[in-house]
Coordinates of C-alpha atoms in Angstrom, one line a residue:
M1 CA 105.7 121.9 92.1
V2 CA 107.4 119.7 94.2
V3 CA 107.8 115.9 93.9
G4 CA 108.5 113.4 97.0
A5 CA 106.6 112.4 101.6
A6 CA 103.0 113.1 102.4
L7 CA 101.5 113.1 105.8
A8 CA 97.8 113.6 105.8
C9 CA 96.4 116.2 108.1
G10 CA 93.0 115.4 109.6
G11 CA 90.1 117.5 110.8
A12 CA 86.6 118.2 109.6
L13 CA 85.6 121.0 107.3
A14 CA 84.1 123.9 109.1
K15 CA 80.6 125.0 108.2
Q16 CA 80.6 127.1 104.9
A17 CA 79.8 130.7 105.3
A18 CA 77.8 132.9 102.9
Q19 CA 79.8 135.6 101.3
Q20 CA 78.8 138.5 99.1
P21 CA 81.1 138.9 96.0
A22 CA 83.5 141.7 95.9
S23 CA 86.0 143.2 93.5
P24 CA 89.7 142.3 94.1
A25 CA 90.4 145.8 95.4
A26 CA 87.3 146.1 97.6
S27 CA 87.6 146.3 101.4
V28 CA 85.1 144.1 103.2
T29 CA 84.2 143.3 106.8
P30 CA 85.8 139.8 107.3
S31 CA 83.0 137.3 108.0
D32 CA 84.1 134.1 106.2
E33 CA 85.5 131.0 107.9
I34 CA 89.1 131.9 106.9
S35 CA 88.9 135.2 108.7
R36 CA 87.3 133.6 111.8
L37 CA 90.1 131.0 112.0
A38 CA 92.8 133.7 111.6
Q39 CA 93.0 133.8 115.4
T40 CA 93.7 130.1 115.5
P41 CA 96.4 129.6 112.8
A42 CA 96.8 125.8 113.3
Q43 CA 93.1 125.3 112.8
L44 CA 93.2 127.5 109.7
L45 CA 96.0 125.4 108.1
T46 CA 94.1 122.3 109.0
Y47 CA 90.9 123.7 107.4
I48 CA 92.8 124.4 104.1
Q49 CA 94.4 121.0 104.1
T50 CA 91.2 119.2 104.8
A51 CA 89.4 121.1 102.0
A52 CA 91.9 119.6 99.6
E53 CA 91.5 116.1 101.0
K54 CA 87.8 115.8 101.7
Q55 CA 86.0 117.4 98.8
D56 CA 85.2 116.5 95.2
Y57 CA 86.5 119.0 92.7
Q58 CA 87.8 119.2 89.1
G59 CA 89.5 121.9 87.1
V60 CA 92.5 123.1 85.1
F61 CA 95.5 124.6 86.9
M62 CA 98.6 126.4 85.6
Y63 CA 102.1 126.0 86.9
Q64 CA 104.4 128.9 86.2
Q65 CA 108.2 129.1 86.8
G66 CA 109.9 132.0 85.1
E67 CA 109.0 132.0 81.4
N68 CA 107.9 128.3 81.6
T69 CA 104.3 127.4 82.1
Q70 CA 102.4 124.1 82.1
S71 CA 98.7 123.5 82.4
S72 CA 97.1 120.3 83.7
R73 CA 93.6 119.0 84.2
M74 CA 92.8 117.6 87.7
V75 CA 89.9 115.5 89.0
H76 CA 89.7 114.7 92.7
V77 CA 87.0 112.4 94.1
V78 CA 86.4 111.1 97.7
D79 CA 84.6 107.8 98.1
A80 CA 84.3 104.9 100.5
S81 CA 87.9 103.8 99.6
G82 CA 89.4 107.2 100.3
E83 CA 90.9 109.8 97.9
R84 CA 91.2 109.2 94.2
E85 CA 92.9 111.7 91.9
R86 CA 93.8 112.1 88.3
V87 CA 96.1 114.8 86.9
E88 CA 96.9 115.0 83.2
T89 CA 99.3 117.5 81.5
L90 CA 97.7 119.5 78.7
D91 CA 101.0 120.7 77.1
G92 CA 103.6 118.6 75.3
Q93 CA 103.7 114.8 75.6
P94 CA 100.8 113.6 77.8
R95 CA 101.7 112.6 81.3
I96 CA 99.1 111.2 83.7
Y97 CA 99.3 111.0 87.5
L98 CA 96.8 108.6 89.1
R99 CA 96.5 108.4 92.9
H100 CA 94.5 106.2 95.2
N101 CA 95.3 107.5 98.7
N102 CA 99.1 107.1 98.9
D103 CA 99.4 104.7 95.9
V104 CA 100.5 106.5 92.8
Q105 CA 100.9 105.6 89.1
Y106 CA 102.7 107.7 86.6
L107 CA 101.7 107.0 82.9
Q108 CA 103.9 107.9 80.0
P109 CA 101.8 107.0 76.9
D110 CA 104.6 107.9 74.4
R111 CA 106.9 105.4 76.1
K112 CA 104.1 102.9 77.0
T113 CA 105.4 102.9 80.5
V114 CA 103.6 102.8 83.9
R115 CA 105.6 103.6 87.0
H116 CA 104.2 102.6 90.4
D117 CA 105.3 104.5 93.5
S118 CA 104.1 105.8 96.9
R119 CA 103.2 109.4 97.5
H120 CA 106.0 111.2 99.4
T121 CA 104.9 114.8 99.3
V122 CA 101.7 116.7 99.2
R123 CA 100.7 118.3 95.8
F124 CA 98.6 121.4 95.1
P125 CA 96.0 122.1 96.3
G126 CA 97.2 120.3 99.4
L127 CA 99.5 122.3 101.6
L128 CA 100.8 120.5 104.7
Q129 CA 103.4 117.8 104.9
S130 CA 102.8 117.3 108.7
D131 CA 101.4 118.8 111.8
P132 CA 100.6 122.5 111.5
A133 CA 102.2 123.3 114.9
Q134 CA 105.6 122.4 113.3
V135 CA 104.9 124.9 110.5
L136 CA 103.9 127.7 112.8
S137 CA 107.2 127.4 114.7
H138 CA 109.0 128.7 111.6
Y139 CA 106.3 130.7 109.7
K140 CA 104.1 133.6 110.7
L141 CA 100.5 133.4 109.4
K142 CA 98.7 136.5 108.4
V143 CA 95.2 136.8 106.9
L144 CA 94.5 139.9 104.8
D145 CA 91.1 141.7 104.9
R146 CA 91.0 142.3 101.2
L147 CA 89.4 139.8 98.8
N148 CA 90.7 138.5 95.5
R149 CA 89.2 136.4 92.7
E150 CA 90.8 133.3 91.2
A151 CA 89.1 131.0 88.6
G152 CA 85.9 133.1 88.9
R153 CA 85.7 132.4 92.7
E154 CA 86.1 134.7 95.7
C155 CA 89.2 134.0 97.8
R156 CA 91.0 135.5 100.7
V157 CA 94.8 136.0 100.8
V158 CA 96.7 134.2 103.5
L159 CA 100.5 134.8 104.0
L160 CA 103.0 132.4 105.4
E161 CA 106.1 134.5 106.2
P162 CA 109.3 132.6 107.2
R163 CA 110.8 133.5 110.5
D164 CA 114.4 133.0 109.1
S165 CA 116.3 132.9 105.8
L166 CA 116.2 129.1 105.5
R167 CA 112.8 129.0 103.7
Y168 CA 110.6 130.8 101.2
G169 CA 107.4 132.5 101.9
L170 CA 104.0 131.6 100.5
R171 CA 101.1 133.8 99.4
L172 CA 97.9 131.8 99.3
C173 CA 94.5 132.6 97.9
V174 CA 91.9 130.4 99.7
D175 CA 88.3 130.0 98.5
T176 CA 86.0 131.8 101.0
Q177 CA 83.1 129.3 100.6
T178 CA 85.0 126.0 100.8
G179 CA 88.5 126.5 102.0
L180 CA 90.0 125.1 98.9
L181 CA 93.4 126.5 97.9
L182 CA 93.0 128.3 94.6
K183 CA 96.4 129.8 94.2
E184 CA 99.8 129.4 95.7
Q185 CA 102.8 131.7 95.1
T186 CA 106.3 131.0 96.4
L187 CA 108.1 134.2 97.4
D188 CA 111.8 134.9 97.9
S189 CA 113.2 137.2 100.7
A190 CA 112.4 140.3 98.5
R191 CA 108.8 139.0 98.0
R192 CA 109.4 138.4 94.4
I193 CA 107.4 135.5 92.9
V194 CA 109.7 132.5 92.3
E195 CA 107.0 130.2 91.1
Q196 CA 103.2 129.9 91.3
V197 CA 100.4 127.4 90.7
S198 CA 96.8 128.3 90.4
F199 CA 93.4 127.1 89.1
S200 CA 92.3 128.8 85.9
S201 CA 89.0 127.0 86.2
V202 CA 87.5 124.9 89.0
H203 CA 84.2 123.2 89.9
L204 CA 83.4 121.9 93.3
G205 CA 80.6 119.5 94.3
N206 CA 79.6 115.9 94.6
D207 CA 78.2 115.6 91.1
M208 CA 81.6 114.5 89.6
D209 CA 81.6 111.3 87.6
P210 CA 83.9 108.9 89.6
A211 CA 85.0 107.3 86.3
R212 CA 86.8 110.5 85.4
V213 CA 89.6 109.6 87.8
D214 CA 90.4 106.4 85.9
S215 CA 92.9 106.1 83.1
T216 CA 91.5 106.4 79.5
W217 CA 94.6 104.5 78.2
D218 CA 94.7 100.8 77.6
T219 CA 97.9 99.9 79.5
H220 CA 97.7 96.1 79.4
D221 CA 100.8 95.7 77.2
W222 CA 102.8 98.6 78.7
K223 CA 106.1 98.3 80.6
V224 CA 105.5 98.4 84.4
L225 CA 108.2 99.8 86.6
R226 CA 108.1 99.4 90.4
P227 CA 110.7 101.2 92.6
V228 CA 113.1 98.9 94.4
M229 CA 113.7 100.4 97.8
K230 CA 113.9 99.4 101.4
P231 CA 114.2 101.3 104.7
V232 CA 117.7 102.0 106.0
D233 CA 119.3 103.5 109.0
M234 CA 121.8 106.0 107.6
A235 CA 123.2 106.8 111.1
A236 CA 124.1 103.1 111.4
Q237 CA 125.8 103.4 108.0
G238 CA 128.1 106.1 109.5
W239 CA 126.2 109.2 108.3
H240 CA 125.7 112.2 110.5
V241 CA 123.4 114.8 109.1
G242 CA 123.1 118.2 110.8
M243 CA 119.5 119.3 110.2
P244 CA 118.7 122.8 109.2
D245 CA 116.7 124.5 111.9
G246 CA 113.1 123.2 112.0
F247 CA 113.5 120.2 109.7
K248 CA 113.0 116.7 110.8
T249 CA 113.7 113.3 109.1
I250 CA 110.5 111.7 107.7
M251 CA 111.9 109.0 105.5
E252 CA 115.2 107.1 105.0
V253 CA 115.4 104.5 102.2
A254 CA 117.9 102.9 99.8
R255 CA 116.5 102.9 96.3
Q256 CA 117.6 101.6 92.9
M257 CA 118.1 104.4 90.4
G258 CA 117.9 103.9 86.7
P259 CA 121.1 103.2 84.6
V260 CA 123.0 106.2 83.1
S261 CA 124.1 106.0 79.5
G262 CA 123.5 102.3 79.3
G263 CA 125.3 101.5 82.6
A264 CA 124.0 99.4 85.4
A265 CA 121.4 100.5 87.9
R266 CA 122.9 102.0 91.1
T267 CA 121.9 102.1 94.7
V268 CA 121.3 105.5 96.2
S269 CA 120.4 106.3 99.8
Q270 CA 117.7 109.0 100.2
M271 CA 116.8 110.9 103.3
V272 CA 113.7 113.1 103.2
L273 CA 113.4 116.1 105.6
S274 CA 110.5 118.4 106.2
D275 CA 109.6 121.5 108.2
G276 CA 105.9 120.6 107.9
L277 CA 105.4 122.7 104.8
V278 CA 108.2 121.9 102.4
A279 CA 110.4 118.8 101.9
I280 CA 114.1 118.4 101.1
S281 CA 115.6 115.2 99.7
L282 CA 119.2 114.3 100.4
F283 CA 120.7 111.7 98.0
I284 CA 124.0 109.9 98.8
E285 CA 125.8 107.6 96.4
P286 CA 129.3 106.4 95.8
Y287 CA 131.3 109.1 93.9
D288 CA 131.7 108.4 90.2
A289 CA 134.2 110.7 88.5
S290 CA 132.8 110.1 85.1
R291 CA 129.3 111.3 86.1
H292 CA 129.7 113.7 89.0
R293 CA 131.9 116.2 87.1
H294 CA 128.7 117.2 85.3
P295 CA 127.0 119.0 86.9
P296 CA 129.8 120.4 89.0
A297 CA 129.7 120.9 92.7
G298 CA 127.6 123.8 94.0
P299 CA 124.2 125.2 93.3
I300 CA 121.8 124.7 90.4
H301 CA 118.6 126.8 90.2
H302 CA 115.2 125.7 88.8
G303 CA 112.8 128.4 90.0
A304 CA 111.8 127.5 93.6
I305 CA 113.5 124.1 93.3
N306 CA 117.2 124.3 94.1
I307 CA 119.9 121.7 93.9
Y308 CA 123.2 121.6 95.6
G309 CA 125.9 119.0 94.9
K310 CA 129.0 118.2 96.9
R311 CA 131.7 115.5 97.3
V312 CA 132.2 114.0 100.8
A313 CA 135.1 111.5 100.9
G314 CA 134.2 108.8 98.5
Y315 CA 130.6 109.8 98.1
W316 CA 128.5 112.3 96.1
L317 CA 125.7 114.2 97.9
T318 CA 122.8 115.9 96.1
A319 CA 120.4 118.0 98.2
L320 CA 117.2 119.1 96.4
G321 CA 114.2 121.0 97.6
E322 CA 111.9 124.1 97.3
V323 CA 114.1 126.1 99.7
P324 CA 116.7 128.8 99.3
V325 CA 120.0 127.4 98.1
V326 CA 121.7 128.6 101.4
T327 CA 119.6 126.0 103.2
L328 CA 120.8 123.2 100.9
E329 CA 124.4 124.4 101.2
R330 CA 124.1 124.4 105.0
L331 CA 122.7 120.9 104.9
A332 CA 125.4 119.5 102.6
N333 CA 128.2 121.1 104.6
A334 CA 126.8 119.6 107.8
V335 CA 126.9 116.0 106.5
Q336 CA 129.8 113.9 107.8
H337 CA 130.7 110.3 107.3
A338 CA 132.6 107.8 109.5
A339 CA 133.1 104.1 109.2
P340 CA 130.0 102.4 110.8
K341 CA 130.6 100.9 114.2
P342 CA 130.7 97.0 114.2
V343 CA 127.6 95.3 115.5
V344 CA 128.3 93.9 119.1
G345 CA 128.2 90.2 119.0
A346 CA 128.6 89.9 115.3
A347 CA 130.3 86.9 113.9
H348 CA 134.0 87.3 112.9

């Protein structure tokens, strides 16, 4: 699941449609809201996104990448202050993600640490990073007639097929009654599942206890970390980044990264790009021979998340995102650096 620049997508939930249950293999006459919106793909994507943003729900979802799995419990509540969400891992050391709109806290109880940040990317069951029209320029949307079941609920399969080799495809299963995304599978060019995330149980309705989105840990004496970052103009710093087709810059910041092996914190420039559905982060920092030999230049694979490192002059570039490695390689090879131009009128 991806981590990093969220742009909320508005729109009202369409009226819920009654639907008779069917077995996963049964053919039905499409009559649900998803099928009706199939002829207006942008509205369908907005419907799915709005379902994740504007409803109360709670459940357990499973993230799978190869042989690795992780289960988490989620509670999502909408009140007068906006969205509130709590996600807690159920495997290994507890990790808690608390979100109030775009303000995020990450709790690590074993380290007694709270990290404050801003939400940069949309998380499951959200879908869109930006306007659906941008997505549909580079993905074909197809709604299948057959129904499936996930977490005991009826859902319809929606495919987002890439129009080029720069991005993965998605197979979605969308709740026929509410529009909530119940399952998301990332597919490579051979339609093999690279990773997936899905609810194993889910309950929807406005009977959720709002207190369930609060932390159950007493954090008054925990260490609090706040990111040190500020907006930057990377072009003014001499960087030219050739964008992969369909991607646009949505954020440019300089941030302080934690020390490595007891060393001092370092400043890293970060550019976030998105095609409306997925995001890529490009990190640029001064080259350090003691650190950047490991990992070596080139690709590293982690399921759908790929990483590509490269040295450019006296800098080290790291491109990271849920896209094929060829996309990251193309991005890294299109980055050029020149000495920034002096500011006209600056004092000498």
